[in-house]
Short mmCIF file of C-alpha atoms in Angstrom, two decimals:
data_model
loop_
_atom_site.label_atom_id
_atom_site.label_comp_id
_atom_site.label_asym_id
_atom_site.label_seq_id
_atom_site.Cartn_x
_atom_site.Cartn_y
_atom_site.Cartn_z
CA UNK A 92 -5.32 -39.42 81.43
CA UNK A 93 -2.32 -39.34 79.16
CA UNK A 94 -2.82 -35.68 78.24
CA UNK A 95 -2.95 -34.67 81.91
CA UNK A 96 0.35 -36.44 82.59
CA UNK A 97 1.97 -34.82 79.58
CA UNK A 98 0.75 -31.37 80.59
CA UNK A 99 1.95 -31.92 84.13
CA UNK A 100 5.41 -33.10 82.95
CA UNK A 101 5.76 -30.23 80.50
CA UNK A 102 4.64 -27.80 83.19
CA UNK A 103 7.34 -29.11 85.53
CA UNK A 104 10.03 -28.75 82.85
CA UNK A 105 8.79 -25.25 82.02
CA UNK A 106 8.99 -24.23 85.69
CA UNK A 107 12.46 -25.77 85.96
CA UNK A 108 13.64 -23.82 82.87
CA UNK A 109 12.21 -20.60 84.29
CA UNK A 110 13.99 -21.17 87.62
CA UNK A 111 17.30 -21.83 85.83
CA UNK A 112 16.85 -18.73 83.69
CA UNK A 113 16.06 -16.69 86.79
CA UNK A 114 19.20 -18.03 88.53
CA UNK A 115 21.37 -17.15 85.51
CA UNK A 116 19.82 -13.70 85.31
CA UNK A 117 20.50 -13.11 89.01
CA UNK A 118 24.08 -14.36 88.61
CA UNK A 119 24.63 -11.94 85.71
CA UNK A 120 23.16 -9.09 87.75
CA UNK A 121 25.42 -9.90 90.72
CA UNK A 122 28.48 -10.13 88.45
CA UNK A 123 27.61 -6.83 86.77
CA UNK A 124 27.19 -5.10 90.13
CA UNK A 125 30.48 -6.57 91.37
CA UNK A 126 32.36 -5.27 88.33
CA UNK A 127 30.77 -1.83 88.74
CA UNK A 128 31.74 -1.83 92.40
CA UNK A 129 35.31 -2.85 91.56
CA UNK A 130 35.52 -0.08 88.96
CA UNK A 131 34.25 2.53 91.40
CA UNK A 132 36.67 1.37 94.13
CA UNK A 133 39.68 1.48 91.81
CA UNK A 134 42.39 3.90 92.88
CA UNK A 135 43.29 6.15 89.96
CA UNK A 136 46.98 6.10 89.16
CA UNK A 137 49.02 8.85 87.61
CA UNK A 138 48.03 9.69 84.07
CA UNK A 139 50.13 7.77 81.58
CA UNK A 140 51.72 9.67 78.75
CA UNK A 141 52.02 7.95 75.43
CA UNK A 142 55.57 7.25 74.47
CA UNK A 143 56.58 8.93 71.20
CA UNK A 144 57.67 6.88 68.24
CA UNK A 145 54.86 4.42 67.70
CA UNK A 146 55.68 4.11 64.00
CA UNK A 147 59.39 4.89 64.31
CA UNK A 148 60.51 1.41 63.26
CA UNK A 149 58.51 1.50 60.06
CA UNK A 150 59.64 5.03 59.28
CA UNK A 151 63.28 4.09 59.90
CA UNK A 152 62.88 1.18 57.51
CA UNK A 153 61.22 3.43 54.93
CA UNK A 154 64.01 6.00 55.16
CA UNK A 155 66.64 3.25 54.75
CA UNK A 156 64.84 1.96 51.66
CA UNK A 157 64.62 5.47 50.20
CA UNK A 158 68.32 6.04 50.86
CA UNK A 159 69.16 2.74 49.17
CA UNK A 160 67.00 3.56 46.17
CA UNK A 161 68.67 6.96 45.84
CA UNK A 162 72.04 5.23 45.70
CA UNK A 163 70.90 2.83 42.99
CA UNK A 164 69.16 5.40 40.80
CA UNK A 165 71.58 7.22 38.53
CA UNK A 166 71.78 10.98 38.92
CA UNK A 167 72.29 13.18 35.91
CA UNK A 168 74.30 15.80 37.75
CA UNK A 169 75.51 15.95 41.29
CA UNK A 170 75.51 19.31 42.99
CA UNK A 171 76.37 20.30 46.51
CA UNK A 172 72.70 20.75 47.31
CA UNK A 173 71.79 17.20 46.21
CA UNK A 174 74.66 15.83 48.28
CA UNK A 175 73.44 17.70 51.35
CA UNK A 176 69.86 16.52 50.81
CA UNK A 177 71.10 12.93 50.49
CA UNK A 178 73.06 13.35 53.72
CA UNK A 179 70.05 14.79 55.53
CA UNK A 180 68.28 11.49 55.03
CA UNK A 181 70.75 10.19 57.61
CA UNK A 182 69.27 12.67 60.11
CA UNK A 183 65.85 11.21 59.42
CA UNK A 184 67.13 7.65 59.72
CA UNK A 185 69.06 8.44 62.91
CA UNK A 186 66.01 10.09 64.45
CA UNK A 187 63.53 7.33 63.71
CA UNK A 188 65.85 4.41 64.39
CA UNK A 189 67.07 5.74 67.73
CA UNK A 190 63.48 6.58 68.73
CA UNK A 191 62.56 3.00 67.83
CA UNK A 192 65.38 1.66 70.01
CA UNK A 193 64.70 4.06 72.89
CA UNK A 194 61.06 3.04 72.94
CA UNK A 195 62.17 -0.58 73.38
CA UNK A 196 64.61 0.43 76.14
CA UNK A 197 67.67 -0.80 74.25
CA UNK A 198 70.85 0.16 76.11
CA UNK A 199 73.20 2.47 74.17
CA UNK A 200 70.57 3.23 71.55
CA UNK A 201 72.53 6.14 70.09
CA UNK A 202 75.66 4.02 69.68
CA UNK A 203 73.66 1.26 67.98
CA UNK A 204 72.00 3.85 65.72
CA UNK A 205 75.33 5.33 64.67
CA UNK A 206 76.76 1.86 64.02
CA UNK A 207 73.82 0.67 61.92
CA UNK A 208 73.67 4.00 60.08
CA UNK A 209 77.39 3.83 59.31
CA UNK A 210 76.97 0.31 57.94
CA UNK A 211 74.04 1.54 55.85
CA UNK A 212 76.14 4.40 54.50
CA UNK A 213 79.02 2.02 53.72
CA UNK A 214 76.61 -0.28 51.90
CA UNK A 215 75.28 2.62 49.86
CA UNK A 216 78.80 3.70 48.90
CA UNK A 217 79.66 0.11 47.99
CA UNK A 218 76.60 -0.02 45.73
CA UNK A 219 77.73 3.19 44.03
CA UNK A 220 81.25 1.80 43.62
CA UNK A 221 79.89 -1.36 41.98
CA UNK A 222 77.91 0.77 39.51
CA UNK A 223 80.98 2.73 38.51
CA UNK A 224 79.43 5.86 39.96
CA UNK A 225 81.68 8.37 41.62
CA UNK A 226 81.77 8.57 45.38
CA UNK A 227 80.08 11.53 46.99
CA UNK A 228 82.57 13.01 49.47
CA UNK A 229 80.15 15.61 50.85
CA UNK A 230 77.56 12.99 51.73
CA UNK A 231 80.21 10.74 53.24
CA UNK A 232 81.51 13.59 55.43
CA UNK A 233 78.05 14.70 56.59
CA UNK A 234 76.52 11.22 57.11
CA UNK A 235 77.88 10.32 60.56
CA UNK A 236 77.36 13.76 62.14
CA UNK A 237 73.86 13.74 60.67
CA UNK A 238 73.20 10.35 62.27
CA UNK A 239 74.39 11.64 65.63
CA UNK A 240 72.27 14.79 65.37
CA UNK A 241 69.17 12.77 64.48
CA UNK A 242 69.79 10.36 67.36
CA UNK A 243 70.28 13.20 69.85
CA UNK A 244 67.09 14.90 68.72
CA UNK A 245 65.21 11.63 69.20
CA UNK A 246 66.70 11.12 72.67
CA UNK A 247 65.81 14.67 73.69
CA UNK A 248 62.23 14.19 72.51
CA UNK A 249 61.97 10.80 74.22
CA UNK A 250 63.31 12.13 77.53
CA UNK A 251 61.03 15.17 77.32
CA UNK A 252 58.01 12.91 76.81
CA UNK A 253 58.97 10.88 79.91
CA UNK A 254 58.69 13.94 82.17
#
């Protein structure tokens, strides 16, 4: 008598579990079909172009660190070519930093880039002055125009990518 009651009770719980599993399975099927339907009814928008300069912030920081390290490291002889190469790092910094700012929709990104780059250049010259190293007039003269050129190149690329 007891075994029959136990079998009957366990049979009822088994049937109840099966019904619940079936309901969950049907609910998942309905949800899956609804998401497929929503995906198929979606109106495709215009293709989105990726904005250039994903790593521009990191590259601007890296170029600033390299420029600072060049100022700290003593140079055996300074030629015109080494001064021009040092100044061309400002083009790289201006390009990456203005691209970083343009990507974040900062107003007056070129002006901010030139200001920060000028402060960076002044800091580098101050570091050279504190080391009793001679100032580099060629690099000082080329730095700001190089910043502006780098920033303009970045803005042209950014605007071209927006079209």
